[in-house]
Amino acid sequence: MRTDTDPERPPLRTLWTDRLGTVGTRSVQILAILALAAVAVLGMIQLKLVVIPVLIAIVIAAAAAPVIGWLRRFMPPILAAWVALLSGIVIFGGVVTLIVFAVRGQWDDLSSSALKGIDQLYDYLINGPLPIDQKQIEDARDAVIDFVTSAQFGSGALAGVSAAANIITGAVLVIVILFFFLKDGDTIWEFFLRPFRGEHLARGHRIGHTAVRVLGGYVRGTAIIALVDAFFIGLGLVILGVPLALPLAVIVFVASFVPLVGATIASGLAALVALVGTENGPVVALIVIAIAIGVNQLEGNFLQPVVMAQSLKLHPLVILVALTAGTIVAGIIGAVLAVPIAAVSWAIIKVWKSPQPTPAPVVPNPRRKKKMTPRPSA
């Protein structure tokens, strides 16, 4: 029988300090970090009614940081916060009102065109090359009707009412939290940094400045690109006579905040409206798709390098993974917030140990003669 002091058996300390033991230790640490992150994500999902408004308020406050800094030169912080907040609400409310009136003015024409397009699609399915008969289409229609009249759809409608109440509550929370971030954002961050001293305090200041700079620059750059996309696509829709050109342009603007896929999906919606809302639908839809492709090329080759030069760039694979994770966790809002959060996280990692490298100081030319200052006369 062997004992712990048997020379043939290595001691326990050696087992944990050799190469395999080091790998095991690191594996346990990684698993602990992943478990902690999973618990944190689950907790945020349970509190998403509070977490999502806080994240949205942080994003908007970071984007509005230059405006707040400029307003504080002429007025107290509380007045600057009120001016910025009320101006944003008025602009947003005006855009929503304009969209509502535009939709009301063109809704009848669009609905009649949509009915004609549905009839054309029905005829194509019946008489076209696809192996679909009238009975299959009627069965599908009856299934939709049965679902709408069922109790399951009624419970879904009740869930929709609850979701609407959550949206209203979240919007109110966003406005309230955003006001305090605009008014006391720097003070709030200083409060969190009070327990730190020395290098830890310097690191906290670096993280704060980097987060505001990267997040604000990313949001402002994305807004500029989205505005350009919406302008050119909306202009093309107006020239082609597509119904609801203004609301579709606004949808393109909002969808462009979701990288890679947002503008493409919105352009597909515009092409669908052009298909059912115009007389020569297929040709107009193809032209809309061509315009969207041209605008995307302009964005990728010119706007992105120029506008986003001051912000952190992420690889498309990182963007795709962040979009997928954000969509799974929080739906559309998660898809919008995932990429800026990933960009800020990577920027914080880069400045965690030391600040970003500063440009080398300018060395004076030794050959350049210094100007002789005249000596005062005695």
CSV table of C-alpha atoms in Angstrom, one decimal:
chain,number,residue,atom,x,y,z
A,1,MET,CA,0.0,0.0,0.0
A,2,ARG,CA,1.4,3.4,-1.1
A,3,THR,CA,1.3,6.5,1.1
A,4,ASP,CA,1.4,10.2,0.2
A,5,THR,CA,5.1,10.3,0.8
A,6,ASP,CA,5.8,7.4,-1.6
A,7,PRO,CA,8.5,8.7,-4.0
A,8,GLU,CA,6.8,6.9,-6.9
A,9,ARG,CA,3.7,9.0,-6.6
A,10,PRO,CA,4.2,12.8,-7.4
A,11,PRO,CA,3.0,15.1,-4.7
A,12,LEU,CA,-0.3,17.0,-5.2
A,13,ARG,CA,1.4,20.3,-5.6
A,14,THR,CA,3.5,18.9,-8.5
A,15,LEU,CA,0.3,17.7,-10.2
A,16,TRP,CA,-1.1,21.3,-10.2
A,17,THR,CA,2.2,23.0,-11.2
A,18,ASP,CA,3.3,21.0,-14.2
A,19,ARG,CA,2.2,21.7,-17.7
A,20,LEU,CA,-1.0,19.7,-17.6
A,21,GLY,CA,-1.8,21.1,-14.2
A,22,THR,CA,-1.4,24.7,-15.5
A,23,VAL,CA,-3.7,23.9,-18.4
A,24,GLY,CA,-6.3,22.4,-16.0
A,25,THR,CA,-6.0,25.5,-13.8
A,26,ARG,CA,-6.6,27.8,-16.7
A,27,SER,CA,-9.5,25.7,-17.9
A,28,VAL,CA,-11.2,25.9,-14.5
A,29,GLN,CA,-10.7,29.7,-14.5
A,30,ILE,CA,-12.2,30.0,-18.0
A,31,LEU,CA,-15.2,27.9,-17.0
A,32,ALA,CA,-15.7,30.1,-13.9
A,33,ILE,CA,-15.6,33.2,-16.1
A,34,LEU,CA,-18.0,31.7,-18.6
A,35,ALA,CA,-20.4,30.7,-15.8
A,36,LEU,CA,-20.2,34.2,-14.3
A,37,ALA,CA,-20.9,35.7,-17.7
A,38,ALA,CA,-23.8,33.3,-18.2
A,39,VAL,CA,-25.3,34.2,-14.9
A,40,ALA,CA,-24.9,37.9,-15.6
A,41,VAL,CA,-26.6,37.5,-19.1
A,42,LEU,CA,-29.5,35.6,-17.5
A,43,GLY,CA,-29.9,38.3,-14.9
A,44,MET,CA,-30.0,41.0,-17.5
A,45,ILE,CA,-32.5,39.1,-19.5
A,46,GLN,CA,-34.8,38.8,-16.5
A,47,LEU,CA,-34.3,42.6,-15.9
A,48,LYS,CA,-34.4,43.6,-19.6
A,49,LEU,CA,-37.2,46.1,-19.0
A,50,VAL,CA,-34.6,48.1,-17.0
A,51,VAL,CA,-31.3,47.0,-18.7
A,52,ILE,CA,-32.4,47.9,-22.3
A,53,PRO,CA,-33.6,51.4,-21.4
A,54,VAL,CA,-30.3,52.0,-19.6
A,55,LEU,CA,-28.2,50.8,-22.6
A,56,ILE,CA,-30.3,52.9,-25.0
A,57,ALA,CA,-29.9,56.0,-22.8
A,58,ILE,CA,-26.1,55.4,-22.6
A,59,VAL,CA,-25.8,55.1,-26.4
A,60,ILE,CA,-27.9,58.3,-27.0
A,61,ALA,CA,-26.0,60.2,-24.3
A,62,ALA,CA,-22.6,59.2,-25.8
A,63,ALA,CA,-23.8,60.3,-29.2
A,64,ALA,CA,-25.0,63.7,-27.8
A,65,ALA,CA,-21.9,64.3,-25.7
A,66,PRO,CA,-20.5,67.0,-28.1
A,67,VAL,CA,-23.8,68.8,-28.1
A,68,ILE,CA,-24.0,68.8,-24.4
A,69,GLY,CA,-20.4,70.0,-24.1
A,70,TRP,CA,-21.1,72.9,-26.5
A,71,LEU,CA,-24.3,73.8,-24.6
A,72,ARG,CA,-22.6,73.8,-21.3
A,73,ARG,CA,-20.4,76.7,-22.4
A,74,PHE,CA,-23.4,79.0,-22.4
A,75,MET,CA,-25.8,77.6,-19.8
A,76,PRO,CA,-25.8,75.4,-16.6
A,77,PRO,CA,-25.7,71.6,-17.0
A,78,ILE,CA,-29.4,71.1,-16.0
A,79,LEU,CA,-30.5,73.7,-18.6
A,80,ALA,CA,-28.3,72.1,-21.3
A,81,ALA,CA,-29.7,68.7,-20.5
A,82,TRP,CA,-33.3,70.0,-20.8
A,83,VAL,CA,-32.5,71.8,-24.1
A,84,ALA,CA,-30.9,68.7,-25.7
A,85,LEU,CA,-33.6,66.4,-24.4
A,86,LEU,CA,-36.6,68.5,-25.5
A,87,SER,CA,-35.0,69.2,-28.9
A,88,GLY,CA,-34.6,65.5,-29.5
A,89,ILE,CA,-38.1,64.7,-28.5
A,90,VAL,CA,-39.5,67.5,-30.7
A,91,ILE,CA,-37.5,66.3,-33.7
A,92,PHE,CA,-38.4,62.7,-33.2
A,93,GLY,CA,-42.1,63.5,-32.6
A,94,GLY,CA,-42.1,65.6,-35.8
A,95,VAL,CA,-40.7,62.8,-37.9
A,96,VAL,CA,-43.2,60.3,-36.5
A,97,THR,CA,-46.1,62.8,-37.2
A,98,LEU,CA,-44.8,63.3,-40.7
A,99,ILE,CA,-44.7,59.6,-41.3
A,100,VAL,CA,-48.2,59.0,-40.0
A,101,PHE,CA,-49.7,61.7,-42.3
A,102,ALA,CA,-47.7,60.3,-45.2
A,103,VAL,CA,-49.1,56.8,-44.6
A,104,ARG,CA,-52.6,58.0,-44.2
A,105,GLY,CA,-52.5,60.0,-47.4
A,106,GLN,CA,-51.2,57.0,-49.5
A,107,TRP,CA,-52.7,54.1,-47.6
A,108,ASP,CA,-55.8,53.7,-49.9
A,109,ASP,CA,-53.7,53.6,-53.1
A,110,LEU,CA,-51.2,51.2,-51.6
A,111,SER,CA,-53.9,48.8,-50.2
A,112,SER,CA,-55.7,48.7,-53.6
A,113,SER,CA,-52.4,48.1,-55.4
A,114,ALA,CA,-51.5,45.4,-52.8
A,115,LEU,CA,-54.8,43.6,-53.5
A,116,LYS,CA,-54.1,43.7,-57.2
A,117,GLY,CA,-50.6,42.3,-56.6
A,118,ILE,CA,-52.1,39.5,-54.5
A,119,ASP,CA,-54.5,38.6,-57.2
A,120,GLN,CA,-51.6,38.6,-59.7
A,121,LEU,CA,-49.7,36.3,-57.4
A,122,TYR,CA,-52.7,34.1,-57.0
A,123,ASP,CA,-53.1,33.7,-60.7
A,124,TYR,CA,-49.4,33.0,-61.1
A,125,LEU,CA,-49.5,30.3,-58.5
A,126,ILE,CA,-52.5,28.7,-60.2
A,127,ASN,CA,-51.5,29.0,-63.8
A,128,GLY,CA,-47.7,29.2,-63.5
A,129,PRO,CA,-45.1,26.6,-63.7
A,130,LEU,CA,-45.1,25.8,-60.0
A,131,PRO,CA,-46.8,22.5,-59.1
A,132,ILE,CA,-49.5,24.2,-56.9
A,133,ASP,CA,-53.2,23.6,-57.3
A,134,GLN,CA,-56.1,25.7,-56.0
A,135,LYS,CA,-56.9,23.3,-53.2
A,136,GLN,CA,-53.5,23.7,-51.6
A,137,ILE,CA,-53.9,27.5,-51.7
A,138,GLU,CA,-57.4,27.3,-50.2
A,139,ASP,CA,-56.1,24.9,-47.4
A,140,ALA,CA,-53.4,27.4,-46.5
A,141,ARG,CA,-55.9,30.3,-46.5
A,142,ASP,CA,-58.2,28.2,-44.2
A,143,ALA,CA,-55.3,27.4,-41.9
A,144,VAL,CA,-54.6,31.2,-41.5
A,145,ILE,CA,-58.3,31.9,-40.9
A,146,ASP,CA,-58.5,29.2,-38.3
A,147,PHE,CA,-55.4,30.5,-36.5
A,148,VAL,CA,-56.8,34.0,-36.4
A,149,THR,CA,-60.1,32.9,-34.9
A,150,SER,CA,-58.5,30.5,-32.4
A,151,ALA,CA,-57.7,31.0,-28.7
A,152,GLN,CA,-54.0,30.8,-29.4
A,153,PHE,CA,-54.2,34.0,-31.5
A,154,GLY,CA,-56.2,35.7,-28.8
A,155,SER,CA,-53.6,34.9,-26.2
A,156,GLY,CA,-51.0,36.2,-28.7
A,157,ALA,CA,-53.0,39.4,-29.0
A,158,LEU,CA,-53.1,39.7,-25.2
A,159,ALA,CA,-49.3,39.2,-25.2
A,160,GLY,CA,-49.1,42.0,-27.8
A,161,VAL,CA,-51.0,44.3,-25.5
A,162,SER,CA,-48.6,43.5,-22.7
A,163,ALA,CA,-45.6,44.1,-25.0
A,164,ALA,CA,-47.1,47.5,-25.9
A,165,ALA,CA,-47.3,48.4,-22.2
A,166,ASN,CA,-43.7,47.3,-21.8
A,167,ILE,CA,-42.7,49.5,-24.8
A,168,ILE,CA,-44.4,52.5,-23.3
A,169,THR,CA,-42.8,51.9,-19.9
A,170,GLY,CA,-39.4,51.4,-21.5
A,171,ALA,CA,-39.7,54.6,-23.5
A,172,VAL,CA,-40.5,56.6,-20.3
A,173,LEU,CA,-37.5,55.0,-18.6
A,174,VAL,CA,-35.3,55.9,-21.5
A,175,ILE,CA,-36.3,59.6,-21.3
A,176,VAL,CA,-35.9,59.8,-17.5
A,177,ILE,CA,-32.5,58.0,-17.5
A,178,LEU,CA,-31.3,59.9,-20.5
A,179,PHE,CA,-32.0,63.2,-18.8
A,180,PHE,CA,-29.8,62.2,-15.8
A,181,PHE,CA,-27.0,61.0,-18.1
A,182,LEU,CA,-27.1,64.2,-20.0
A,183,LYS,CA,-27.1,66.3,-16.8
A,184,ASP,CA,-24.8,64.3,-14.6
A,185,GLY,CA,-23.0,61.7,-16.8
A,186,ASP,CA,-19.5,62.8,-15.8
A,187,THR,CA,-20.5,63.1,-12.1
A,188,ILE,CA,-22.0,59.6,-12.1
A,189,TRP,CA,-18.8,58.1,-13.6
A,190,GLU,CA,-16.7,59.9,-11.0
A,191,PHE,CA,-18.9,58.5,-8.3
A,192,PHE,CA,-18.1,54.9,-9.5
A,193,LEU,CA,-14.4,55.8,-9.5
A,194,ARG,CA,-14.2,57.0,-5.9
A,195,PRO,CA,-12.9,53.7,-4.4
A,196,PHE,CA,-9.9,53.6,-6.8
A,197,ARG,CA,-6.5,55.2,-6.5
A,198,GLY,CA,-3.4,55.4,-8.5
A,199,GLU,CA,-3.2,53.3,-11.6
A,200,HIS,CA,-6.7,51.9,-11.1
A,201,LEU,CA,-8.1,55.4,-11.0
A,202,ALA,CA,-6.2,56.3,-14.2
A,203,ARG,CA,-7.5,53.1,-15.8
A,204,GLY,CA,-11.1,54.1,-14.9
A,205,HIS,CA,-10.6,57.5,-16.5
A,206,ARG,CA,-9.2,55.9,-19.6
A,207,ILE,CA,-12.1,53.5,-19.9
A,208,GLY,CA,-14.7,56.3,-19.4
A,209,HIS,CA,-13.1,58.6,-22.1
A,210,THR,CA,-12.6,55.7,-24.5
A,211,ALA,CA,-16.1,54.4,-24.1
A,212,VAL,CA,-17.7,57.8,-24.7
A,213,ARG,CA,-15.4,58.5,-27.7
A,214,VAL,CA,-15.8,55.2,-29.4
A,215,LEU,CA,-19.6,54.7,-28.7
A,216,GLY,CA,-20.4,58.3,-29.6
A,217,GLY,CA,-18.3,58.2,-32.8
A,218,TYR,CA,-19.8,54.9,-33.8
A,219,VAL,CA,-23.4,56.0,-33.4
A,220,ARG,CA,-22.8,59.4,-35.1
A,221,GLY,CA,-21.0,57.8,-38.0
A,222,THR,CA,-23.7,55.1,-38.4
A,223,ALA,CA,-26.4,57.9,-38.3
A,224,ILE,CA,-24.6,59.8,-41.1
A,225,ILE,CA,-24.3,56.7,-43.2
A,226,ALA,CA,-28.0,55.7,-42.5
A,227,LEU,CA,-29.1,59.3,-43.5
A,228,VAL,CA,-27.2,59.1,-46.8
A,229,ASP,CA,-28.7,55.6,-47.5
A,230,ALA,CA,-32.2,56.8,-46.7
A,231,PHE,CA,-31.8,60.0,-48.8
A,232,PHE,CA,-30.6,58.3,-52.0
A,233,ILE,CA,-33.0,55.4,-51.7
A,234,GLY,CA,-35.9,57.6,-50.8
A,235,LEU,CA,-35.0,60.0,-53.7
A,236,GLY,CA,-35.0,57.0,-56.1
A,237,LEU,CA,-38.4,55.9,-54.8
A,238,VAL,CA,-39.9,59.4,-55.3
A,239,ILE,CA,-38.6,59.6,-58.8
A,240,LEU,CA,-40.0,56.1,-59.6
A,241,GLY,CA,-43.4,57.0,-58.1
A,242,VAL,CA,-43.3,54.3,-55.5
A,243,PRO,CA,-46.1,54.7,-52.8
A,244,LEU,CA,-45.0,55.5,-49.2
A,245,ALA,CA,-41.6,56.7,-50.3
A,246,LEU,CA,-41.1,58.8,-47.2
A,247,PRO,CA,-42.0,56.1,-44.7
A,248,LEU,CA,-39.9,53.6,-46.6
A,249,ALA,CA,-36.9,56.0,-46.5
A,250,VAL,CA,-37.4,56.3,-42.7
A,251,ILE,CA,-37.4,52.5,-42.4
A,252,VAL,CA,-34.2,52.4,-44.4
A,253,PHE,CA,-32.7,55.0,-42.0
A,254,VAL,CA,-33.7,53.0,-38.9
A,255,ALA,CA,-32.7,49.6,-40.4
A,256,SER,CA,-29.3,50.9,-41.3
A,257,PHE,CA,-28.3,50.9,-37.6
A,258,VAL,CA,-28.3,47.1,-37.9
A,259,PRO,CA,-25.0,46.4,-39.8
A,260,LEU,CA,-24.7,44.1,-42.8
A,261,VAL,CA,-28.4,43.1,-43.0
A,262,GLY,CA,-30.5,46.1,-41.9
A,263,ALA,CA,-30.3,48.2,-45.1
A,264,THR,CA,-30.6,45.1,-47.3
A,265,ILE,CA,-33.9,44.0,-45.6
A,266,ALA,CA,-35.3,47.5,-45.8
A,267,SER,CA,-34.4,47.8,-49.5
A,268,GLY,CA,-36.1,44.5,-50.1
A,269,LEU,CA,-39.2,45.9,-48.4
A,270,ALA,CA,-39.1,48.9,-50.7
A,271,ALA,CA,-38.7,46.7,-53.7
A,272,LEU,CA,-41.8,44.7,-52.6
A,273,VAL,CA,-43.8,47.8,-52.2
A,274,ALA,CA,-42.7,48.9,-55.7
A,275,LEU,CA,-43.7,45.5,-57.0
A,276,VAL,CA,-47.3,45.7,-55.8
A,277,GLY,CA,-47.7,49.5,-55.7
A,278,THR,CA,-46.8,50.5,-59.3
A,279,GLU,CA,-48.2,49.7,-62.7
A,280,ASN,CA,-45.0,48.3,-64.1
A,281,GLY,CA,-44.1,46.6,-60.9
A,282,PRO,CA,-41.4,44.1,-61.8
A,283,VAL,CA,-39.3,46.6,-63.7
A,284,VAL,CA,-39.7,49.3,-61.0
A,285,ALA,CA,-38.8,46.7,-58.3
A,286,LEU,CA,-35.6,45.7,-60.2
A,287,ILE,CA,-34.7,49.4,-60.5
A,288,VAL,CA,-35.2,49.8,-56.8
A,289,ILE,CA,-32.9,46.8,-56.1
A,290,ALA,CA,-30.3,48.3,-58.4
A,291,ILE,CA,-30.4,51.6,-56.6
A,292,ALA,CA,-30.0,49.8,-53.3
A,293,ILE,CA,-27.0,47.9,-54.6
A,294,GLY,CA,-25.4,51.2,-55.8
A,295,VAL,CA,-26.0,52.9,-52.5
A,296,ASN,CA,-24.5,50.0,-50.6
A,297,GLN,CA,-21.4,50.1,-52.8
A,298,LEU,CA,-21.1,53.9,-52.2
A,299,GLU,CA,-21.4,53.2,-48.4
A,300,GLY,CA,-18.8,50.4,-48.4
A,301,ASN,CA,-16.2,52.0,-50.6
A,302,PHE,CA,-16.5,55.7,-49.7
A,303,LEU,CA,-18.6,56.5,-46.7
A,304,GLN,CA,-17.4,53.8,-44.3
A,305,PRO,CA,-13.6,54.7,-44.6
A,306,VAL,CA,-14.3,58.5,-44.4
A,307,VAL,CA,-17.0,58.7,-41.8
A,308,MET,CA,-16.0,55.8,-39.5
A,309,ALA,CA,-12.3,56.6,-39.6
A,310,GLN,CA,-12.3,58.0,-36.1
A,311,SER,CA,-14.3,55.0,-34.7
A,312,LEU,CA,-13.2,51.5,-34.0
A,313,LYS,CA,-13.6,49.1,-36.9
A,314,LEU,CA,-14.7,45.5,-36.4
A,315,HIS,CA,-14.2,42.6,-38.7
A,316,PRO,CA,-17.4,41.5,-40.4
A,317,LEU,CA,-17.2,38.1,-38.7
A,318,VAL,CA,-17.2,39.8,-35.3
A,319,ILE,CA,-20.2,41.9,-36.4
A,320,LEU,CA,-22.1,38.9,-37.5
A,321,VAL,CA,-21.4,37.0,-34.3
A,322,ALA,CA,-22.4,40.1,-32.2
A,323,LEU,CA,-25.6,40.5,-34.3
A,324,THR,CA,-26.6,36.9,-33.8
A,325,ALA,CA,-25.9,36.9,-30.1
A,326,GLY,CA,-27.8,40.2,-29.6
A,327,THR,CA,-30.8,39.0,-31.6
A,328,ILE,CA,-31.0,35.8,-29.6
A,329,VAL,CA,-30.8,37.7,-26.3
A,330,ALA,CA,-33.0,40.8,-26.9
A,331,GLY,CA,-34.5,40.6,-30.4
A,332,ILE,CA,-34.3,43.6,-32.7
A,333,ILE,CA,-33.1,45.9,-29.9
A,334,GLY,CA,-30.3,43.5,-29.2
A,335,ALA,CA,-29.3,43.5,-32.8
A,336,VAL,CA,-29.1,47.3,-32.8
A,337,LEU,CA,-27.1,47.5,-29.5
A,338,ALA,CA,-24.8,44.4,-30.0
A,339,VAL,CA,-22.3,45.9,-32.4
A,340,PRO,CA,-21.7,49.2,-30.6
A,341,ILE,CA,-21.3,47.3,-27.3
A,342,ALA,CA,-18.8,44.9,-29.0
A,343,ALA,CA,-16.9,47.9,-30.4
A,344,VAL,CA,-16.7,49.6,-27.0
A,345,SER,CA,-15.7,46.4,-25.3
A,346,TRP,CA,-12.8,45.9,-27.7
A,347,ALA,CA,-11.7,49.5,-27.3
A,348,ILE,CA,-11.7,49.1,-23.5
A,349,ILE,CA,-9.6,45.9,-23.8
A,350,LYS,CA,-7.1,47.9,-25.9
A,351,VAL,CA,-6.6,50.6,-23.3
A,352,TRP,CA,-6.9,48.4,-20.2
A,353,LYS,CA,-3.2,48.2,-19.5
A,354,SER,CA,-2.0,51.5,-20.9
A,355,PRO,CA,-3.4,54.4,-22.9
A,356,GLN,CA,-3.4,54.4,-26.6
A,357,PRO,CA,-0.1,55.3,-28.3
A,358,THR,CA,0.3,59.0,-28.8
A,359,PRO,CA,2.0,60.5,-31.8
A,360,ALA,CA,5.8,61.0,-31.5
A,361,PRO,CA,6.8,64.5,-30.5
A,362,VAL,CA,8.1,66.8,-33.2
A,363,VAL,CA,11.9,67.1,-33.1
A,364,PRO,CA,13.1,70.6,-34.0
A,365,ASN,CA,15.4,70.8,-36.9
A,366,PRO,CA,18.9,71.6,-35.7
A,367,ARG,CA,19.8,73.3,-38.9
A,368,ARG,CA,17.0,75.8,-38.5
A,369,LYS,CA,18.4,79.0,-37.0
A,370,LYS,CA,16.7,80.6,-34.1
A,371,LYS,CA,15.6,84.1,-34.4
A,372,MET,CA,17.7,86.5,-32.4
A,373,THR,CA,15.7,88.6,-30.1
A,374,PRO,CA,17.1,92.1,-29.8
A,375,ARG,CA,18.5,93.0,-26.4
A,376,PRO,CA,17.1,96.0,-24.7
A,377,SER,CA,19.4,99.0,-25.1
A,378,ALA,CA,21.1,100.2,-22.0
